[in-house]
Amino acid sequence: MEPLIPDTIAKRVQSILTKIRLAEEKAGRPAGTVRLVAATKTVTVEHIAEGVRAGLCMLGENRVQEALPKIAAFTEAPVQWHFIGQLQRRKVRSVIGRFDLIHSVDTVDLAQEINRRAEEAGCRQNVLLEVNIGGEPTKAGFHPDDVVRSVPMMAQFSHMCIKGLMTIPPPTTGQDSARPHFRKLYELAQQIAALNLPTVEMDELSMGMSNDFDVAIEEGATLVRVGTAIFGARHV
């Protein structure tokens, strides 16, 4: 893979943003409907800064301990931080108030802990509910049927606002094989929106990554999480 030099990162950012605009146009959606969340797991502060200078304004982190020094390094930058990894209950306190959006609320118990910690902090935390859209036994997330049943309970949490849904589809052989999973999440969001519950919105669908975000956009994504296509392969 080509070296991660500033010019390369800037070109990649602009390439992804162009592809997002073209996918919006193809789907008949207004420009700006879809926003890019740059996945910055294992990416250095220096490389993130190059991406920000190139136009990144939403940054997504998977690990709390890795994220905190990065957040501190960008306090003066016009960026939002999103938590996109699996969140353990014992780490919730460190996340509240530091991230504009948590993408990965996968149980009612976790939602309850987020609400409790947000109340202690005197804030209201925006979240997405993670849905295991393919019903994979090894993957986190609500089962599609369970999330519909669970939302009315979570709607009562006064310090947490549900903004939408997130999913990572099962491994696929090509972009189009992911399409039914993205479509299913969109339909699930419409079903939940029809409940008209307080503190529950279905404005955001976080789905699609480096290899399939254009198909996700065609199926209703509002947030796409792209890391490798911007920063190159991860070095864990």
Coordinates of C-alpha atoms in Angstrom, one line a residue:
M1 CA 0.0 0.0 0.0
E2 CA 1.2 3.5 -0.8
P3 CA 3.0 5.4 2.0
L4 CA 0.9 7.5 4.3
I5 CA 2.3 11.0 3.4
P6 CA 0.2 14.1 3.8
D7 CA -0.6 14.5 0.1
T8 CA -1.8 10.9 0.0
I9 CA -4.2 11.3 3.0
A10 CA -5.6 14.5 1.5
K11 CA -6.2 12.9 -1.8
R12 CA -7.9 9.9 -0.2
V13 CA -10.2 12.1 1.9
Q14 CA -11.2 14.1 -1.2
S15 CA -11.7 10.9 -3.2
I16 CA -14.0 9.4 -0.5
L17 CA -16.0 12.7 -0.2
T18 CA -16.4 12.7 -4.0
K19 CA -17.7 9.1 -4.0
I20 CA -20.2 10.0 -1.2
R21 CA -21.5 12.9 -3.3
L22 CA -21.8 10.7 -6.4
A23 CA -23.6 8.0 -4.4
E24 CA -26.0 10.6 -3.0
E25 CA -26.7 11.8 -6.5
K26 CA -27.2 8.2 -7.8
A27 CA -29.7 7.6 -5.0
G28 CA -31.5 10.8 -5.7
R29 CA -30.6 12.2 -2.3
P30 CA -29.7 15.8 -1.6
A31 CA -26.1 16.7 -1.3
G32 CA -24.9 16.6 2.3
T33 CA -27.4 14.0 3.4
V34 CA -24.6 11.6 4.2
R35 CA -21.6 12.4 6.4
L36 CA -18.3 10.7 6.7
V37 CA -17.0 9.4 10.0
A38 CA -13.3 8.7 9.7
A39 CA -12.4 5.6 11.7
T40 CA -9.1 6.5 13.4
K41 CA -8.3 3.3 15.3
T42 CA -4.4 2.9 15.5
V43 CA -4.0 6.1 13.4
T44 CA -1.5 8.6 14.8
V45 CA -2.4 12.1 15.9
E46 CA -0.2 13.5 13.1
H47 CA -2.1 11.5 10.4
I48 CA -5.4 12.4 11.9
A49 CA -4.4 16.1 11.7
E50 CA -3.6 15.7 8.0
G51 CA -7.1 14.3 7.5
V52 CA -8.7 17.1 9.4
R53 CA -6.8 19.6 7.3
A54 CA -8.1 17.8 4.2
G55 CA -11.8 18.1 5.3
L56 CA -12.5 15.5 8.0
C57 CA -14.9 16.8 10.7
M58 CA -16.2 13.5 12.3
L59 CA -13.7 11.1 13.8
G60 CA -14.6 7.7 15.1
E61 CA -12.7 5.7 17.8
N62 CA -13.1 2.1 18.9
R63 CA -11.1 2.1 22.2
V64 CA -11.6 4.5 25.1
Q65 CA -8.0 4.6 26.3
E66 CA -6.7 5.2 22.8
A67 CA -9.3 7.9 22.1
L68 CA -8.8 10.1 25.2
P69 CA -5.4 11.5 24.3
K70 CA -6.5 12.0 20.7
I71 CA -9.5 14.0 21.9
A72 CA -7.2 16.1 24.1
A73 CA -5.0 16.8 21.1
F74 CA -7.9 18.2 19.0
T75 CA -9.7 20.4 21.5
E76 CA -9.3 23.5 19.3
A77 CA -10.2 21.7 16.1
P78 CA -13.8 21.9 14.6
V79 CA -14.3 18.1 14.9
Q80 CA -16.9 15.8 16.4
W81 CA -15.8 12.5 18.1
H82 CA -17.9 9.4 17.7
F83 CA -17.5 6.2 19.7
I84 CA -17.8 3.3 17.2
G85 CA -16.4 0.3 19.0
Q86 CA -17.9 -2.1 21.5
L87 CA -18.5 -0.3 24.8
Q88 CA -18.1 -2.1 28.1
R89 CA -20.2 -0.9 31.0
R90 CA -17.2 -0.2 33.1
K91 CA -15.9 2.2 30.5
V92 CA -19.1 4.2 30.2
R93 CA -18.1 6.9 32.7
S94 CA -15.1 7.7 30.6
V95 CA -17.1 8.1 27.4
I96 CA -20.0 10.3 28.6
G97 CA -19.6 13.9 27.6
R98 CA -16.5 13.2 25.5
F99 CA -18.2 11.8 22.4
D100 CA -20.9 13.5 20.4
L101 CA -22.5 10.2 19.5
I102 CA -22.1 6.6 20.7
H103 CA -22.8 4.2 17.8
S104 CA -22.7 0.9 19.7
V105 CA -25.4 0.6 22.3
D106 CA -26.1 -3.1 22.1
T107 CA -28.1 -4.0 25.3
V108 CA -30.7 -2.4 27.5
D109 CA -28.3 -2.8 30.4
L110 CA -25.7 -0.7 28.6
A111 CA -28.3 1.9 27.8
Q112 CA -29.3 2.1 31.4
E113 CA -25.7 2.6 32.5
I114 CA -25.3 5.3 29.9
N115 CA -28.4 7.1 31.2
R116 CA -27.2 6.8 34.8
R117 CA -23.8 8.2 34.1
A118 CA -25.1 10.9 31.9
E119 CA -27.5 12.0 34.7
E120 CA -24.5 12.1 37.1
A121 CA -22.6 14.3 34.6
G122 CA -25.6 16.6 34.1
C123 CA -25.8 15.9 30.3
R124 CA -27.8 14.1 27.8
Q125 CA -26.0 11.5 25.7
N126 CA -26.8 10.9 22.0
V127 CA -26.6 7.2 21.0
L128 CA -27.4 4.8 18.2
L129 CA -28.6 1.3 18.8
E130 CA -26.5 -1.4 17.3
V131 CA -28.4 -4.1 15.5
N132 CA -27.1 -7.6 14.7
I133 CA -28.9 -7.5 11.4
G134 CA -27.6 -10.9 10.2
G135 CA -28.3 -12.6 13.5
E136 CA -24.7 -13.7 13.8
P137 CA -24.0 -15.6 17.1
T138 CA -20.5 -14.2 17.5
K139 CA -21.5 -10.5 16.9
A140 CA -22.8 -8.0 19.4
G141 CA -26.0 -6.1 18.9
F142 CA -29.8 -6.3 19.4
H143 CA -31.6 -8.9 17.4
P144 CA -33.9 -7.0 15.0
D145 CA -37.1 -8.2 16.7
D146 CA -35.7 -7.5 20.2
V147 CA -34.7 -3.9 19.4
V148 CA -38.3 -3.0 18.5
R149 CA -39.5 -4.5 21.7
S150 CA -36.8 -2.8 23.8
V151 CA -37.0 0.7 22.4
P152 CA -40.1 1.7 24.5
M153 CA -38.3 0.9 27.7
M154 CA -35.2 2.8 26.6
A155 CA -37.4 5.8 25.6
Q156 CA -38.0 6.4 29.3
F157 CA -34.3 7.1 29.9
S158 CA -34.3 10.9 30.3
H159 CA -30.6 11.5 29.9
M160 CA -30.1 9.5 26.7
C161 CA -31.5 10.3 23.3
I162 CA -31.7 7.5 20.7
K163 CA -30.8 9.1 17.3
G164 CA -31.0 6.0 15.1
L165 CA -29.5 2.6 14.4
M166 CA -26.1 1.1 13.5
T167 CA -25.1 -2.2 11.9
I168 CA -22.2 -4.1 10.5
P169 CA -23.6 -6.7 8.0
P170 CA -22.2 -10.3 7.8
P171 CA -19.1 -10.8 5.7
T172 CA -20.1 -10.7 2.1
T173 CA -18.7 -11.7 -1.3
G174 CA -19.5 -8.4 -2.9
Q175 CA -21.2 -5.0 -2.4
D176 CA -24.6 -6.1 -3.6
S177 CA -24.7 -9.0 -1.2
A178 CA -24.7 -6.4 1.6
R179 CA -27.6 -4.5 0.2
P180 CA -30.4 -6.6 1.7
H181 CA -28.9 -6.1 5.2
F182 CA -28.7 -2.3 4.7
R183 CA -32.3 -2.3 3.4
K184 CA -33.5 -4.3 6.4
L185 CA -31.9 -1.8 8.8
Y186 CA -33.6 1.1 7.0
E187 CA -37.0 -0.7 7.2
L188 CA -36.4 -1.4 10.9
A189 CA -35.8 2.3 11.5
Q190 CA -39.0 3.1 9.8
Q191 CA -40.8 0.6 12.0
I192 CA -39.4 2.2 15.2
A193 CA -40.0 5.7 14.0
A194 CA -43.7 4.8 13.6
L195 CA -43.9 4.2 17.4
N196 CA -43.6 8.0 17.9
L197 CA -41.7 7.6 21.2
P198 CA -40.2 10.5 23.1
T199 CA -36.4 10.8 23.1
V200 CA -36.3 8.4 20.1
E201 CA -35.5 9.6 16.7
M202 CA -34.6 7.6 13.6
D203 CA -32.7 10.3 11.8
E204 CA -29.4 8.5 11.6
L205 CA -28.4 5.2 10.1
S206 CA -24.7 4.3 10.6
M207 CA -23.9 1.6 8.0
G208 CA -21.3 1.1 5.3
M209 CA -17.6 1.0 5.5
S210 CA -14.6 1.3 3.1
N211 CA -15.7 -1.6 0.9
D212 CA -19.5 -1.0 0.7
F213 CA -20.4 2.5 1.7
D214 CA -21.7 3.5 -1.7
V215 CA -24.3 0.7 -1.5
A216 CA -25.2 1.7 2.1
I217 CA -25.8 5.2 0.9
E218 CA -28.2 3.9 -1.8
E219 CA -30.1 2.1 0.9
G220 CA -30.4 5.1 3.3
A221 CA -27.2 5.5 5.3
T222 CA -26.6 8.9 6.8
L223 CA -23.3 8.1 8.4
V224 CA -20.6 6.0 6.8
R225 CA -17.5 4.8 8.7
V226 CA -14.4 4.7 6.6
G227 CA -10.9 4.1 7.9
T228 CA -8.7 1.9 5.6
A229 CA -9.6 3.7 2.4
I230 CA -8.3 6.9 4.1
F231 CA -5.4 5.9 6.3
G232 CA -4.4 2.6 4.9
A233 CA -4.3 -0.8 6.6
R234 CA -4.3 -0.8 10.3
H235 CA -1.2 -1.6 12.3
V236 CA -2.5 -3.2 15.5

